XYZ file of C-alpha atoms in Angstrom:
355
model
C 0.000 0.000 0.000
C 0.993 3.647 -0.446
C 3.160 4.822 2.408
C 1.481 7.260 4.772
C 4.708 9.303 4.814
C 4.252 10.297 1.179
C 3.112 13.906 0.874
C 0.048 13.583 -1.348
C -0.533 17.337 -1.004
C 2.511 17.975 -3.189
C 1.039 19.232 -6.447
C 4.330 18.901 -8.322
C 4.465 15.162 -7.692
C 0.794 14.159 -7.686
C -1.204 16.984 -9.282
C -2.283 17.444 -12.900
C 0.517 19.415 -14.523
C -1.209 20.348 -17.793
C -3.659 23.216 -17.310
C -5.825 22.075 -20.202
C -6.236 18.596 -18.740
C -6.949 20.015 -15.285
C -9.647 22.332 -16.656
C -11.136 19.435 -18.604
C -11.256 17.407 -15.403
C -12.901 20.378 -13.688
C -15.448 20.456 -16.516
C -16.314 16.816 -15.899
C -16.897 17.542 -12.211
C -18.976 20.628 -13.075
C -21.144 18.389 -15.255
C -21.563 15.954 -12.338
C -22.402 18.833 -9.982
C -24.988 20.489 -12.226
C -26.570 17.171 -13.243
C -26.974 16.195 -9.606
C -28.321 19.581 -8.535
C -30.934 19.574 -11.293
C -31.732 15.863 -11.301
C -31.892 15.182 -7.567
C -33.764 18.416 -6.860
C -36.314 17.439 -9.505
C -36.697 14.002 -7.911
C -37.318 15.528 -4.483
C -39.779 18.143 -5.743
C -41.617 15.621 -7.924
C -41.959 13.115 -5.089
C -42.786 15.479 -2.221
C -44.879 18.178 -3.897
C -46.409 16.438 -6.901
C -46.382 12.767 -5.829
C -45.110 11.890 -9.279
C -43.769 8.447 -8.342
C -46.579 5.930 -8.608
C -44.642 3.200 -6.809
C -44.916 1.539 -3.429
C -44.824 4.154 -0.686
C -41.853 2.516 1.068
C -39.806 2.500 -2.147
C -40.693 6.160 -2.776
C -39.351 7.104 0.659
C -36.076 5.320 -0.086
C -35.878 7.097 -3.458
C -36.214 10.426 -1.653
C -33.435 9.617 0.809
C -31.118 8.391 -1.953
C -31.686 11.642 -3.848
C -30.934 13.641 -0.692
C -27.741 11.628 -0.151
C -26.611 12.131 -3.755
C -27.335 15.847 -3.472
C -25.200 15.999 -0.317
C -22.309 14.271 -2.086
C -22.444 16.833 -4.877
C -22.644 19.891 -2.620
C -19.970 18.750 -0.156
C -17.543 16.652 -2.216
C -17.960 17.418 -5.923
C -18.193 21.190 -5.413
C -14.928 21.152 -3.446
C -13.262 19.217 -6.264
C -14.360 21.800 -8.807
C -12.939 24.644 -6.725
C -9.695 22.770 -6.017
C -9.178 21.881 -9.672
C -9.734 25.455 -10.805
C -7.442 26.814 -8.060
C -4.941 23.947 -8.419
C -4.940 23.439 -4.662
C -7.010 23.599 -1.499
C -8.451 27.078 -0.829
C -11.654 26.349 1.095
C -10.279 26.483 4.608
C -9.837 24.114 7.504
C -13.474 23.431 8.436
C -14.532 22.557 4.894
C -11.478 20.298 4.672
C -12.814 18.183 7.524
C -16.348 18.299 6.116
C -15.154 16.857 2.808
C -12.926 14.199 4.405
C -15.695 12.967 6.696
C -18.408 13.488 4.090
C -16.780 11.238 1.493
C -16.977 8.248 3.798
C -20.254 9.202 5.445
C -22.381 9.902 2.379
C -20.916 7.057 0.314
C -21.552 4.648 3.171
C -25.108 5.884 3.713
C -25.785 5.726 -0.025
C -24.823 2.055 -0.180
C -26.888 1.274 2.916
C -29.934 3.001 1.385
C -29.577 1.057 -1.864
C -29.422 -2.167 0.150
C -32.670 -1.133 1.867
C -34.228 -0.410 -1.529
C -33.330 -3.785 -3.065
C -34.224 -5.727 0.103
C -37.619 -4.059 0.461
C -38.455 -4.604 -3.201
C -37.542 -8.271 -2.948
C -39.735 -8.540 0.162
C -42.644 -6.919 -1.705
C -42.271 -9.343 -4.617
C -41.918 -12.412 -2.399
C -44.655 -11.451 0.053
C -47.046 -9.096 -1.763
C -49.816 -9.434 0.835
C -47.483 -8.244 3.585
C -46.640 -5.081 1.670
C -49.046 -3.032 3.785
C -46.668 -3.437 6.718
C -44.099 -1.341 4.834
C -45.689 2.038 5.401
C -44.294 5.501 4.777
C -43.462 5.787 8.467
C -41.623 2.461 8.370
C -39.649 3.707 5.387
C -38.687 6.927 7.143
C -37.552 5.019 10.235
C -35.549 2.506 8.166
C -33.788 5.243 6.207
C -33.153 7.277 9.354
C -31.431 4.246 10.880
C -29.118 4.099 7.868
C -28.164 7.755 8.348
C -27.484 7.108 12.035
C -25.459 3.987 11.276
C -23.319 6.012 8.886
C -22.868 8.653 11.574
C -21.361 6.026 13.878
C -18.452 5.737 11.425
C -17.798 9.485 11.677
C -17.834 9.278 15.471
C -15.282 6.446 15.337
C -13.046 8.542 13.056
C -13.153 11.497 15.432
C -12.529 9.279 18.442
C -9.444 7.599 16.950
C -7.761 10.491 15.157
C -10.087 13.214 13.962
C -7.227 15.499 12.906
C -5.639 12.985 10.519
C -6.976 14.691 7.378
C -4.982 15.604 4.275
C -5.533 17.121 0.860
C -4.937 14.550 -1.882
C -3.672 16.136 -5.112
C -4.417 12.937 -7.027
C -8.160 13.411 -6.627
C -8.190 17.107 -5.618
C -10.200 16.474 -2.472
C -9.547 15.653 1.181
C -9.364 12.245 2.803
C -8.318 10.481 5.961
C -4.666 9.617 6.514
C -5.360 6.305 8.296
C -2.033 6.675 10.104
C -3.163 5.807 13.655
C -2.083 2.280 14.739
C -5.637 1.503 15.887
C -6.857 1.555 12.271
C -4.968 -1.681 11.565
C -7.473 -3.523 13.747
C -10.574 -1.408 13.279
C -10.444 -0.603 9.544
C -11.179 -4.198 8.376
C -14.248 -4.239 10.633
C -15.392 -0.868 9.275
C -14.946 -2.020 5.686
C -16.930 -5.168 6.422
C -19.837 -3.385 8.108
C -20.130 -0.395 5.788
C -19.048 -1.911 2.481
C -18.844 -5.690 2.152
C -22.024 -6.697 3.998
C -24.364 -4.126 2.368
C -22.737 -4.756 -1.027
C -23.372 -8.486 -0.671
C -26.978 -7.690 0.243
C -27.343 -5.486 -2.843
C -25.831 -8.095 -5.169
C -27.778 -10.996 -3.660
C -31.153 -9.261 -3.659
C -30.603 -7.861 -7.157
C -29.848 -11.335 -8.527
C -33.048 -12.608 -6.892
C -35.003 -9.717 -8.395
C -33.559 -10.499 -11.822
C -34.830 -14.068 -11.562
C -38.275 -12.813 -10.592
C -38.196 -10.238 -13.415
C -37.481 -12.931 -16.000
C -40.577 -14.849 -14.903
C -42.620 -11.686 -14.507
C -41.798 -10.552 -18.050
C -43.433 -13.626 -19.562
C -46.870 -12.716 -18.223
C -46.573 -9.106 -17.158
C -49.355 -8.319 -14.738
C -49.190 -5.285 -12.475
C -47.290 -2.618 -14.421
C -46.552 -0.684 -11.230
C -44.797 -3.697 -9.714
C -42.887 -4.194 -12.966
C -41.746 -0.563 -13.016
C -40.662 -0.688 -9.373
C -38.732 -3.893 -9.904
C -36.895 -2.715 -13.030
C -36.137 0.628 -11.368
C -34.608 -1.083 -8.340
C -32.563 -3.475 -10.478
C -31.139 -0.649 -12.609
C -30.288 1.525 -9.583
C -28.397 -1.376 -8.002
C -26.730 -2.376 -11.280
C -25.461 1.140 -12.044
C -24.128 1.461 -8.504
C -22.233 -1.843 -8.762
C -20.795 -0.842 -12.139
C -19.728 2.568 -10.843
C -17.722 1.106 -7.958
C -16.325 -1.863 -9.898
C -13.151 -0.066 -11.110
C -12.419 1.150 -7.572
C -13.023 -2.351 -6.210
C -10.436 -3.673 -8.672
C -8.074 -0.894 -7.577
C -8.501 -1.847 -3.925
C -7.891 -5.559 -4.476
C -4.799 -4.911 -6.583
C -3.541 -2.496 -3.945
C -3.739 -5.191 -1.283
C -2.352 -7.897 -3.561
C 1.275 -6.885 -2.998
C 1.987 -6.219 -6.679
C 5.212 -4.273 -7.095
C 3.723 -1.525 -9.281
C 0.942 -1.028 -6.708
C 3.464 -0.129 -3.984
C 4.958 2.788 -5.900
C 3.012 5.944 -4.917
C 4.183 7.700 -8.104
C 3.095 4.945 -10.480
C 0.332 5.349 -13.046
C -1.754 2.957 -10.958
C -1.529 5.061 -7.793
C -1.946 8.463 -9.454
C -3.865 8.561 -12.747
C -5.826 5.317 -12.332
C -6.666 6.305 -8.759
C -8.004 9.647 -9.982
C -10.132 8.078 -12.712
C -11.723 5.280 -10.674
C -12.617 7.577 -7.765
C -14.243 10.037 -10.164
C -16.112 7.244 -11.956
C -17.984 6.526 -8.724
C -19.885 9.798 -9.181
C -21.669 8.341 -12.213
C -23.932 6.726 -9.643
C -24.663 10.164 -8.180
C -26.300 11.451 -11.370
C -27.703 8.241 -12.881
C -30.886 7.845 -10.846
C -32.685 10.759 -12.489
C -32.205 9.160 -15.909
C -33.155 5.722 -14.597
C -36.427 7.001 -13.146
C -37.148 8.900 -16.358
C -36.844 5.661 -18.320
C -38.553 3.210 -15.973
C -41.197 5.116 -13.981
C -44.040 6.126 -16.288
C -45.670 8.570 -13.853
C -42.376 10.417 -13.330
C -41.783 10.562 -17.081
C -45.277 11.992 -17.633
C -44.620 14.552 -14.914
C -41.440 15.695 -16.654
C -43.220 15.946 -19.994
C -46.181 17.874 -18.561
C -43.848 20.212 -16.693
C -41.976 20.915 -19.895
C -45.228 21.759 -21.656
C -46.124 24.159 -18.844
C -42.751 25.886 -19.120
C -43.166 26.109 -22.894
C -46.572 27.746 -22.508
C -45.347 30.155 -19.844
C -42.493 31.466 -21.975
C -44.301 31.559 -25.291
C -47.569 33.183 -24.195
C -46.673 35.257 -21.143
C -47.092 38.686 -22.780
C -50.211 39.220 -24.794
C -52.449 36.217 -25.150
C -53.693 33.136 -23.447
C -51.917 29.889 -24.231
C -53.469 27.422 -26.611
C -55.830 24.930 -25.149
C -54.029 22.199 -23.310
C -51.178 24.210 -21.814
C -51.857 25.066 -18.198
C -49.962 27.835 -16.486
C -51.187 26.858 -13.035
C -48.402 25.254 -11.043
C -49.930 24.983 -7.585
C -51.297 21.436 -7.110
C -54.298 20.454 -5.035
C -53.609 19.387 -1.495
C -54.032 15.673 -2.119
C -52.534 15.128 -5.540
C -50.644 16.804 -8.335
C -52.719 17.846 -11.321
C -51.037 19.133 -14.448
C -52.977 19.765 -17.619
C -51.828 17.742 -20.576
C -51.333 18.852 -24.170
C -54.788 17.554 -25.112
C -56.670 19.748 -22.683
C -57.357 17.042 -20.095
C -56.067 17.173 -16.586
C -53.482 14.575 -15.588
C -53.396 13.625 -11.906
C -50.429 11.686 -10.586
C -52.413 10.778 -7.539
C -51.192 9.358 -4.270
C -48.398 6.867 -3.998
C -49.376 3.339 -4.871
C -49.171 0.680 -2.200
C -48.772 -2.256 -4.535
C -45.596 -1.646 -6.532
């Protein structure tokens, strides 16, 4: 493994030397940041205000918490990367340095735990459909809250062991833990098992089971809501696993004892490290596109919202909009109603309890 005595904050040794390449890398992170801000905010607004996800209420709650977690990753971690890349160093101060270092592990850990809750609950709903009523909105909120608290335990452990062991890593242009305290040799494997291996095994195992059910379900497709919820869950889990696969390979090679993996200045430890850790953020922005493809009610909401925006900008000055384009954006108290392009009102209704 890379020696802890190596100064990863040295931009001459570990930073991106070409300005053009550094700005291009900043552009990639800006794309991730803006996509997450727009996509995850849309998910939260659509689910809370307009009830645009016609899926099982428990699954909808998990979707909301995953979006909130992804949004937190973008605001805390990705934004700091953008600033550091543009400034070619850390300029955000000491407090934000700790926020980023702790946030990377906290939000990534919580995100994986939430995905494991999503896949497990969906498998439970498919295996025991008549017990689905037990998974209420309140149960979903409590389950997700427990995941946030469990992730917070990791942060408390970090602070208790060596909370000041934080450094700026010029390879990835963000902050991370130094892991230099002797206690980490015993505790770190346990942490990795609890926050990574176990929930990842749950995600993989439940997703494989859902795939088997989906293959049978596709032959005689019945409840379309259940089908949409199942495919959505499978794709969310699959994209997450694909996004962390390169970093998983990096970790295993790092612990394998390979000679090139021990050189902190090697391509493997610098450029490959930078790429695989940035590839993880694909998962941060993917869910919006997944829901747009798999959840019909959310897709209709996006289309109707676009038609409303079109009408507002095209006919705001002198005339009423053509029939079918509603400029009213305040929904009724019980459901979201947006007028479609054919003049009929489209209600997304309350969250379904079956899918």
